[in-house]
Coordinates of C-alpha atoms in Angstrom, one line a residue:
M191 CA -152.3 111.6 14.1
Y192 CA -151.7 115.1 12.6
R193 CA -151.1 117.8 15.2
P194 CA -150.8 121.4 14.0
E195 CA -147.7 123.3 14.8
H196 CA -147.9 126.1 17.3
P197 CA -147.9 129.6 15.6
N198 CA -144.6 131.4 15.7
P199 CA -144.7 134.2 18.3
A200 CA -142.3 136.2 16.3
T201 CA -145.0 137.0 13.7
R202 CA -146.4 139.6 16.2
R203 CA -143.2 141.8 15.8
P204 CA -143.1 144.2 12.9
R205 CA -139.4 145.0 12.9
L206 CA -137.4 144.1 9.8
V207 CA -135.1 141.7 11.6
V208 CA -138.1 139.9 13.2
L209 CA -139.7 139.7 9.8
L210 CA -136.6 138.0 8.4
L211 CA -136.7 135.6 11.3
V212 CA -140.3 134.9 10.6
A213 CA -139.5 134.1 7.0
F214 CA -136.8 131.7 8.1
F215 CA -139.0 129.9 10.6
A216 CA -141.8 129.7 8.1
L217 CA -139.5 128.0 5.7
Q218 CA -138.5 125.5 8.4
L219 CA -142.1 124.9 9.2
L220 CA -142.8 124.0 5.6
V221 CA -140.0 121.5 5.6
V222 CA -141.2 120.0 8.9
L223 CA -144.8 119.6 7.6
A224 CA -143.5 118.1 4.3
F225 CA -141.6 115.4 6.1
R226 CA -143.3 114.9 9.4
T227 CA -144.9 111.6 8.3
V228 CA -142.0 110.2 6.4
R229 CA -139.4 108.0 7.9
P230 CA -135.7 109.1 7.8
P231 CA -134.2 108.4 4.3
P232 CA -131.8 105.5 4.0
S233 CA -128.1 106.3 4.6
P234 CA -125.9 106.8 1.6
A235 CA -124.7 103.2 2.1
S236 CA -128.2 101.9 1.4
S237 CA -128.5 103.5 -1.9
S238 CA -129.3 101.2 -4.8
A239 CA -126.3 102.6 -6.6
T240 CA -124.0 100.7 -4.2
V241 CA -125.5 97.3 -5.3
S242 CA -123.9 95.6 -8.3
V243 CA -126.6 95.2 -11.0
P244 CA -125.4 92.9 -13.7
V245 CA -129.0 91.8 -14.5
P246 CA -131.6 94.2 -16.0
L247 CA -134.7 94.4 -14.0
P248 CA -138.2 95.5 -15.0
V249 CA -139.7 98.3 -13.0
A250 CA -142.2 96.9 -10.4
V251 CA -145.3 98.8 -11.6
T252 CA -148.3 96.6 -12.2
K253 CA -151.2 97.0 -14.6
D254 CA -153.5 98.6 -12.0
D255 CA -150.9 101.1 -10.6
D256 CA -151.7 104.8 -10.8
S257 CA -150.1 107.9 -9.5
G258 CA -150.8 106.9 -5.9
G259 CA -153.4 109.5 -5.2
C260 CA -156.7 108.8 -3.4
G261 CA -160.0 110.2 -4.8
E262 CA -163.1 110.8 -2.8
D263 CA -164.4 107.3 -3.7
S264 CA -161.3 105.5 -2.4
L265 CA -160.9 106.7 1.2
V266 CA -160.7 104.3 4.2
Y267 CA -161.9 105.0 7.8
V268 CA -160.0 103.2 10.6
Y269 CA -162.1 102.6 13.7
D270 CA -160.6 103.6 17.0
L271 CA -161.6 100.5 18.9
P272 CA -161.5 100.2 22.7
P273 CA -157.9 99.1 23.6
V274 CA -159.0 95.7 24.9
F275 CA -159.4 94.7 21.2
N276 CA -155.9 95.5 20.1
R277 CA -153.4 97.5 22.2
D278 CA -154.1 95.6 25.4
L279 CA -153.4 92.3 23.6
L280 CA -150.0 93.5 22.7
G281 CA -149.2 93.9 26.4
L282 CA -149.8 90.1 26.8
C283 CA -147.1 89.3 24.2
D284 CA -145.3 86.9 26.5
A285 CA -148.4 84.7 26.8
L286 CA -149.7 84.8 23.2
A287 CA -147.8 81.8 21.9
P288 CA -146.9 78.6 23.8
W289 CA -143.4 78.0 22.3
Y290 CA -141.8 81.5 22.3
S291 CA -142.5 85.1 23.4
L292 CA -144.1 87.3 20.7
C293 CA -142.7 90.4 22.3
P294 CA -139.6 90.8 20.1
Y295 CA -141.8 90.2 17.0
L296 CA -144.4 92.7 18.0
A297 CA -141.9 95.4 18.5
N298 CA -141.6 98.3 16.0
D299 CA -145.3 98.3 15.3
G300 CA -145.3 94.6 14.5
L301 CA -142.3 94.5 12.2
G302 CA -140.1 92.9 14.9
L303 CA -136.5 93.5 15.8
P304 CA -134.4 95.2 13.1
A305 CA -132.2 92.8 11.2
G306 CA -129.1 94.6 12.4
G307 CA -129.5 92.9 15.8
T308 CA -130.6 89.4 14.5
N309 CA -129.1 86.5 12.6
L310 CA -130.2 88.1 9.3
S311 CA -127.3 90.5 9.6
E312 CA -124.9 87.6 9.1
I313 CA -126.1 87.0 5.5
L314 CA -127.4 90.3 4.2
P315 CA -125.3 93.1 2.8
R316 CA -125.0 96.0 5.3
E317 CA -126.6 98.5 2.9
L318 CA -129.8 96.4 2.6
L319 CA -130.2 95.7 6.4
P320 CA -132.5 98.7 7.1
S321 CA -135.3 97.1 5.2
W322 CA -135.2 93.8 7.1
Y323 CA -136.7 92.8 10.4
A324 CA -137.3 89.6 12.4
S325 CA -141.0 89.5 11.6
D326 CA -143.5 86.8 12.7
Q327 CA -146.6 85.8 10.7
F328 CA -148.8 86.2 13.7
A329 CA -148.0 90.0 13.8
L330 CA -149.9 90.6 10.6
E331 CA -152.9 92.3 12.3
H332 CA -150.6 94.8 14.0
I333 CA -148.6 95.4 10.8
V334 CA -151.7 96.2 8.7
H335 CA -153.2 98.4 11.4
R336 CA -150.0 100.4 11.6
R337 CA -149.9 100.9 7.8
L338 CA -153.5 102.0 7.6
L339 CA -153.2 104.5 10.4
S340 CA -150.7 106.5 8.3
H341 CA -152.0 105.5 4.9
R342 CA -152.5 108.2 2.3
C343 CA -156.1 107.0 1.7
R344 CA -157.1 107.2 5.3
T345 CA -159.8 109.7 6.3
A346 CA -160.7 110.9 9.8
D347 CA -164.3 111.6 8.6
P348 CA -166.4 108.4 8.4
A349 CA -169.0 110.2 6.2
R350 CA -166.4 110.4 3.4
A351 CA -165.2 106.8 3.7
A352 CA -165.7 104.2 0.9
A353 CA -164.6 101.4 3.2
F354 CA -164.2 100.8 7.0
F355 CA -161.3 99.0 8.6
V356 CA -161.9 97.2 12.0
P357 CA -158.5 96.9 13.7
F358 CA -159.4 93.9 15.9
Y359 CA -156.4 91.6 16.6
A360 CA -158.5 88.5 16.4
G361 CA -155.6 86.2 15.7
L362 CA -153.9 87.2 18.9
A363 CA -157.2 87.2 20.9
V364 CA -158.0 83.6 19.8
G365 CA -154.5 82.3 19.5
R366 CA -153.6 82.8 23.1
H367 CA -156.3 80.2 24.0
L368 CA -155.7 77.6 21.3
W369 CA -153.1 75.6 23.3
A370 CA -154.1 76.6 26.8
A371 CA -154.8 73.4 28.7
N372 CA -157.9 74.8 30.5
A373 CA -159.2 77.1 27.8
T374 CA -162.9 76.6 26.9
D375 CA -164.9 77.4 23.8
A376 CA -166.2 80.4 25.7
D377 CA -162.7 81.7 26.3
R378 CA -161.8 81.5 22.6
D379 CA -165.0 83.3 21.6
R380 CA -165.3 85.9 24.3
D381 CA -163.3 88.7 22.7
C382 CA -164.8 88.1 19.3
A383 CA -168.3 88.2 20.6
A384 CA -167.6 91.5 22.5
L385 CA -166.1 93.0 19.4
L386 CA -169.2 92.2 17.3
A387 CA -171.4 93.7 20.0
W388 CA -169.4 96.9 19.9
L389 CA -169.3 97.0 16.1
H390 CA -173.0 96.4 15.6
A391 CA -173.7 99.5 17.6
Q392 CA -171.8 101.7 15.2
P393 CA -174.0 103.8 12.8
H394 CA -171.9 103.1 9.7
Y395 CA -172.0 99.4 10.3
R396 CA -175.8 99.5 10.8
R397 CA -176.2 101.5 7.6
S398 CA -174.5 99.0 5.3
R399 CA -174.9 95.9 7.6
G400 CA -171.1 95.4 7.2
W401 CA -170.8 95.1 3.5
D402 CA -168.2 97.9 3.3
H403 CA -166.3 96.8 6.3
F404 CA -163.1 94.7 6.4
I405 CA -160.8 93.1 8.9
A406 CA -157.3 91.6 8.7
L407 CA -156.7 88.2 10.4
G408 CA -153.2 87.0 11.3
R409 CA -154.2 83.4 11.5
I410 CA -155.6 81.0 8.9
T411 CA -159.4 81.0 8.4
W412 CA -159.7 77.6 9.9
D413 CA -158.6 78.9 13.3
F414 CA -161.9 80.9 13.4
R415 CA -164.3 78.3 12.1
R416 CA -164.8 75.8 15.0
S417 CA -167.1 73.0 14.2
P418 CA -170.5 73.1 16.0
D419 CA -169.4 70.0 18.0
A420 CA -168.0 71.1 21.4
G421 CA -164.3 70.6 21.7
G422 CA -163.5 71.4 18.1
W423 CA -160.4 73.3 17.1
G424 CA -160.2 77.1 17.2
G425 CA -162.7 79.9 17.8
S426 CA -166.0 80.5 16.0
F427 CA -165.6 84.1 15.1
L428 CA -166.3 83.7 11.3
T429 CA -169.4 81.7 12.0
M430 CA -170.9 84.2 14.5
P431 CA -174.1 86.2 13.5
G432 CA -173.2 89.6 12.2
V433 CA -169.8 88.9 10.7
A434 CA -171.1 87.3 7.6
N435 CA -171.1 90.5 5.5
V436 CA -167.6 91.7 6.6
T437 CA -164.7 91.1 4.3
R438 CA -161.9 89.1 6.0
L439 CA -158.4 89.6 4.7
V440 CA -156.7 86.4 5.9
I441 CA -153.4 84.6 5.3
E442 CA -155.3 81.5 4.3
R443 CA -158.9 81.8 3.0
D444 CA -161.8 79.4 2.8
P445 CA -162.1 78.8 -1.0
W446 CA -165.9 78.3 -0.6
D447 CA -166.5 81.6 1.3
D448 CA -166.4 84.6 -1.0
M449 CA -166.1 87.0 2.0
D450 CA -162.6 85.6 2.7
V451 CA -159.8 87.2 0.7
G452 CA -156.3 85.8 0.8
I453 CA -153.4 88.2 1.7
P454 CA -149.7 87.5 1.9
Y455 CA -148.1 86.2 5.0
P456 CA -145.6 88.8 6.4
T457 CA -142.0 88.2 5.5
G458 CA -139.0 89.9 7.1
F459 CA -138.7 92.4 4.2
H460 CA -140.3 95.8 4.9
P461 CA -138.8 98.5 2.5
R462 CA -139.3 102.1 3.4
T463 CA -139.2 103.5 -0.1
A464 CA -139.3 102.4 -3.7
A465 CA -135.6 102.8 -3.9
D466 CA -135.2 100.3 -1.0
A467 CA -137.4 97.8 -2.8
R468 CA -135.6 98.2 -6.1
A469 CA -132.2 97.8 -4.4
W470 CA -133.4 94.5 -3.0
Q471 CA -134.9 93.4 -6.4
R472 CA -131.5 94.1 -8.1
Y473 CA -129.7 92.2 -5.4
V474 CA -131.7 89.0 -5.6
A475 CA -131.9 89.2 -9.4
A476 CA -128.1 89.3 -9.6
R477 CA -127.5 86.6 -7.0
P478 CA -125.7 83.4 -8.2
R479 CA -128.1 80.4 -8.0
P480 CA -125.8 77.3 -7.9
R481 CA -128.7 75.0 -6.9
L482 CA -131.6 74.0 -9.1
F483 CA -134.1 73.7 -6.2
A484 CA -134.5 73.8 -2.4
F485 CA -136.9 72.7 0.3
A486 CA -137.3 74.0 3.8
G487 CA -139.8 72.2 6.1
A488 CA -140.3 69.6 8.8
P489 CA -141.5 66.1 8.0
R490 CA -144.7 64.9 9.6
S491 CA -143.7 61.4 10.7
S492 CA -147.1 60.9 12.3
I493 CA -148.9 61.3 8.9
K494 CA -149.0 58.2 6.8
G495 CA -147.4 58.8 3.4
D496 CA -146.1 62.2 4.5
F497 CA -145.6 64.3 1.3
R498 CA -143.0 66.5 2.9
A499 CA -140.9 63.5 3.8
L500 CA -141.1 62.4 0.2
L501 CA -139.8 65.8 -1.0
L502 CA -136.9 65.7 1.5
N503 CA -136.0 62.2 0.1
E504 CA -136.2 63.7 -3.5
C505 CA -133.9 66.5 -2.5
Q506 CA -131.4 64.2 -0.9
A507 CA -131.5 61.9 -3.9
A508 CA -130.7 64.8 -6.2
G509 CA -127.5 65.6 -4.3
D510 CA -126.2 68.8 -2.6
D511 CA -125.2 70.3 -6.0
A512 CA -128.8 70.1 -7.3
C513 CA -130.9 70.6 -4.1
G514 CA -130.5 72.1 -0.7
S515 CA -132.7 71.0 2.1
L516 CA -133.4 72.4 5.6
D517 CA -135.2 70.3 8.2
C518 CA -137.3 72.8 10.2
A519 CA -138.2 70.4 13.0
E520 CA -138.5 71.9 16.6
G521 CA -139.0 75.4 15.4
K522 CA -135.5 75.7 13.8
C523 CA -136.6 77.9 11.0
I524 CA -138.8 80.1 13.2
K525 CA -135.8 80.8 15.5
N526 CA -133.4 81.3 12.6
N527 CA -135.2 82.5 9.5
A528 CA -131.8 83.6 8.0
L529 CA -131.3 79.9 7.3
V530 CA -134.4 79.8 5.1
L531 CA -133.6 83.0 3.3
Q532 CA -130.0 82.0 2.5
L533 CA -131.2 78.6 1.2
F534 CA -133.8 80.2 -1.1
M535 CA -131.4 82.9 -2.4
E536 CA -129.0 80.1 -3.5
S537 CA -131.7 78.3 -5.5
R538 CA -133.6 78.8 -8.7
F539 CA -136.7 77.0 -7.5
C540 CA -138.1 76.2 -4.1
L541 CA -140.6 73.5 -3.2
Q542 CA -143.9 74.6 -1.6
P543 CA -146.0 71.7 -0.5
R544 CA -148.9 72.3 1.9
G545 CA -148.0 72.7 5.6
D546 CA -150.3 72.1 8.5
S547 CA -152.8 73.8 6.2
F548 CA -152.7 74.5 2.5
T549 CA -150.7 77.7 2.7
R550 CA -147.2 78.4 4.2
R551 CA -145.3 81.6 4.9
S552 CA -142.5 79.9 3.1
L553 CA -144.2 80.6 -0.3
F554 CA -143.6 84.3 0.3
D555 CA -140.2 83.9 1.8
C556 CA -139.3 82.0 -1.4
M557 CA -140.6 84.7 -3.8
V558 CA -139.0 87.6 -1.8
A559 CA -135.7 85.7 -2.1
G560 CA -136.1 85.7 -5.9
A561 CA -136.8 82.0 -6.4
V562 CA -139.6 80.4 -8.4
P563 CA -142.2 78.5 -6.2
V564 CA -143.0 74.9 -7.1
L565 CA -146.5 74.0 -6.0
F566 CA -148.3 70.7 -5.6
W567 CA -151.8 71.9 -4.4
R568 CA -153.6 74.5 -6.3
R569 CA -155.2 75.7 -3.1
S570 CA -151.7 76.7 -1.8
A571 CA -151.6 79.8 -4.0
Y572 CA -153.8 79.8 -7.1
R573 CA -157.1 79.7 -5.2
Q574 CA -155.9 81.9 -2.4
Y575 CA -154.3 85.2 -3.4
G576 CA -156.3 86.5 -6.3
W577 CA -155.6 90.2 -5.5
Y578 CA -151.8 89.5 -5.4
L579 CA -150.8 86.6 -7.6
P580 CA -152.0 86.6 -11.2
V581 CA -153.7 83.3 -12.2
E582 CA -156.0 84.3 -15.1
D583 CA -155.5 82.8 -18.6
G584 CA -152.6 80.7 -17.4
E585 CA -150.7 83.6 -15.8
E586 CA -149.6 81.4 -13.0
E587 CA -147.1 79.7 -15.4
E588 CA -145.3 83.0 -15.6
W589 CA -144.1 82.9 -12.0
S590 CA -144.6 79.3 -10.7
V591 CA -144.4 75.6 -11.6
F592 CA -147.1 73.1 -10.8
I593 CA -146.2 69.4 -10.3
D594 CA -148.9 66.7 -10.0
R595 CA -148.2 65.3 -6.6
N596 CA -150.0 62.0 -7.4
R597 CA -147.7 61.3 -10.3
L598 CA -144.8 62.2 -8.0
R599 CA -146.0 59.7 -5.4
A600 CA -146.4 57.0 -8.0
G601 CA -142.8 57.5 -9.2
N602 CA -143.9 58.5 -12.7
L603 CA -141.7 61.6 -12.5
T604 CA -139.2 63.4 -10.3
V605 CA -138.9 67.0 -9.1
R606 CA -135.4 67.2 -10.5
G607 CA -136.5 65.8 -13.9
V608 CA -139.4 68.3 -14.2
L609 CA -137.3 71.4 -13.2
A610 CA -134.2 70.4 -15.2
A611 CA -136.3 70.1 -18.3
I612 CA -137.4 73.8 -18.2
P613 CA -135.4 75.8 -20.8
E614 CA -133.0 78.2 -19.2
A615 CA -134.6 81.2 -21.1
R616 CA -138.0 80.4 -19.5
V617 CA -136.4 80.0 -16.1
R618 CA -134.9 83.5 -16.5
R619 CA -138.2 85.0 -17.4
M620 CA -140.0 83.3 -14.5
R621 CA -137.4 84.6 -12.1
E622 CA -137.7 88.1 -13.5
R623 CA -141.5 87.9 -13.1
V624 CA -141.2 86.8 -9.5
V625 CA -138.7 89.6 -8.7
E626 CA -141.0 92.1 -10.3
M627 CA -143.9 91.0 -8.1
I628 CA -142.0 91.4 -4.8
P629 CA -143.2 94.9 -3.7
R630 CA -146.9 94.0 -3.9
I631 CA -146.5 91.0 -1.7
V632 CA -144.6 92.7 1.2
Y633 CA -145.7 95.1 3.9
S634 CA -143.6 98.2 3.7
A635 CA -142.3 100.3 6.7
A636 CA -143.3 103.4 4.8
G637 CA -145.2 106.3 6.2
G638 CA -148.3 108.1 4.8
D639 CA -147.0 108.4 1.2
G640 CA -146.1 104.8 0.9
L641 CA -143.2 103.5 -1.1
G642 CA -143.7 106.3 -3.7
A643 CA -142.8 106.3 -7.4
G644 CA -146.0 104.5 -8.3
M645 CA -144.9 101.3 -6.4
K646 CA -147.5 99.6 -4.3
D647 CA -147.0 97.3 -1.3
A648 CA -149.4 94.6 0.0
V649 CA -151.5 97.2 2.0
D650 CA -151.9 99.4 -1.1
V651 CA -153.2 96.4 -3.1
M652 CA -155.5 95.6 -0.1
V653 CA -157.0 99.1 -0.1
D654 CA -157.5 99.1 -3.9
G655 CA -159.2 95.7 -3.7
M656 CA -161.4 96.6 -0.8
V657 CA -162.5 99.9 -2.3
R658 CA -163.5 98.1 -5.5
R659 CA -165.3 95.4 -3.5
A660 CA -167.3 98.0 -1.5
A661 CA -168.2 99.9 -4.7
E662 CA -169.5 96.6 -6.2
Q663 CA -171.6 95.9 -3.1
R664 CA -172.9 99.5 -3.1
R665 CA -174.1 99.1 -6.7
T666 CA -176.1 96.0 -5.9
R667 CA -177.4 96.8 -2.3
T668 CA -179.5 99.5 -0.8
W669 CA -177.3 101.9 1.1
S670 CA -175.3 105.0 0.4
N671 CA -172.7 107.2 2.0
T672 CA -175.3 109.7 3.0

C-alpha cells in the first residue's frame, strides 16, 4: 500500500542554508518515491552481459503487447477479504499437504525459498540465481495475489474498476481436507460457502452478478467439482450457486465450462526485470542439447496399459545418448526439482503425457528450460491455455510436437523416429519460439511496474484477458460501472 512521506520540517525555515537542505531532501524524496515499489536491481554479476550469447534471440514481445500503461477501462480492484480466506490459511502451512510442509514454498509471498539456498544453486550459474526459487504449484493463489496487489493496473477505487479480483486461497482451503482421514464433504465446502456468502453481499458483485469478477485457483478444476454422490472426490466450490458467473483462472480447466480459463502452473523462474528474463532466455538458447528427448515422471503400475511406463520403456530403448529419463516416484522430483530442470536443459524435446489429470507442471518446466514439449493429448495444452499458448491456424506446430498415442501404443511408430525425422532447421525455429514465449508463462517477482520494456509476465496476460472478457460481458449484459 502507498503511504505518503512525512513533510520535511526544514521547509519552515527561510534561511539560505536551510533552503539548500530542503532542495537536497526534496531530491532524495523524488528518488525514494520513484523507486519505493521496485525491488533492488540485480547485482552487476547478474547482468545479461555476463552470459555468453552465441545464439541470436528474438525479443520477447508478443502481438498484443503495448507500452505497459493502464487506461481507465483496464483497471483491476483487489478485494480486501477477511483474513480467514487467505492470510490465516498461510499460517496452517504445516498442515496443508500430507506429504511435506508447504511453509518453505509459501515463503517470500509464495515464491518459496531463494534458489541460493536450494539444490537449484548446484546447476544454475551464480549470476542467474536471483531469479530462481523453490516454488510449489499449490502456491499459485498466493503468487497471483501478491502480484496483483502491486500491479500497475490495480485501483483502490472500485468505482473505477473494469474487473474485480477475489483473493480467496480456495486450493489451500480445500486441499487441506482432501486427504484427511476424517474430513467430510462439509469440511471441504465450509470455507468456500462462507466466501460466497461474503462475496454476494458486496455491492459490485450484486451489480454485475459476478460477470466482471475473477479468482485464481491453485488446484485443478476437478478438485472443486465433487460429484453429487456423497463421498466423491474434492470440494464442490465450482458447482455452488452464485459462482457460476465468476471467471476461474485455474491450472487445469474444464474444457466444457467457458468460465474456466487455463493459466500456467508456477515454475521456479520468477524474473524481476526484463533484463533478468532476457538473460535466462539467452542462457537456455545457448545451452548445448546433447540429447534428442527426455522424460520425467513416475509410472503408474496400478493402471492397466500405463502410458507413462510405455514412454519410460521408449526412452530406455533409445539409449542414454538419445534420451534421458527421470523416475519421479515417491516425490523425488518435488523434493529435488533441480533434477528435472537439468534434464530438460540437456534435451531438445521433452515428453509431456497426461499426469493424474490431463495437465502437468512439467509442461511449463520443459518450456522454461528451453525444450520443445511433445504432447499426446490435446487437452494437455491446446485446449487449456488459450490466453498463453497460441493454437489458432496451426500455431501449435510452431512450439510443440503432437504424437498420436494410439499409433504409439500399436507400435506403428516410435518417439525417437518421429523426433529424429524433424529437420534441424525446424527444430531450431521451434526452440526459438519456445524461448521467446518464456516471459508470458512465468510469474515475475517484479513490483508495480512489472518486468518493464514492454515485456509481460503471466499475470499481465491474465489482467489483459480478464479486462477483455469483462468488456465483452458488459456489452452483452445489463450493468455498468455507474
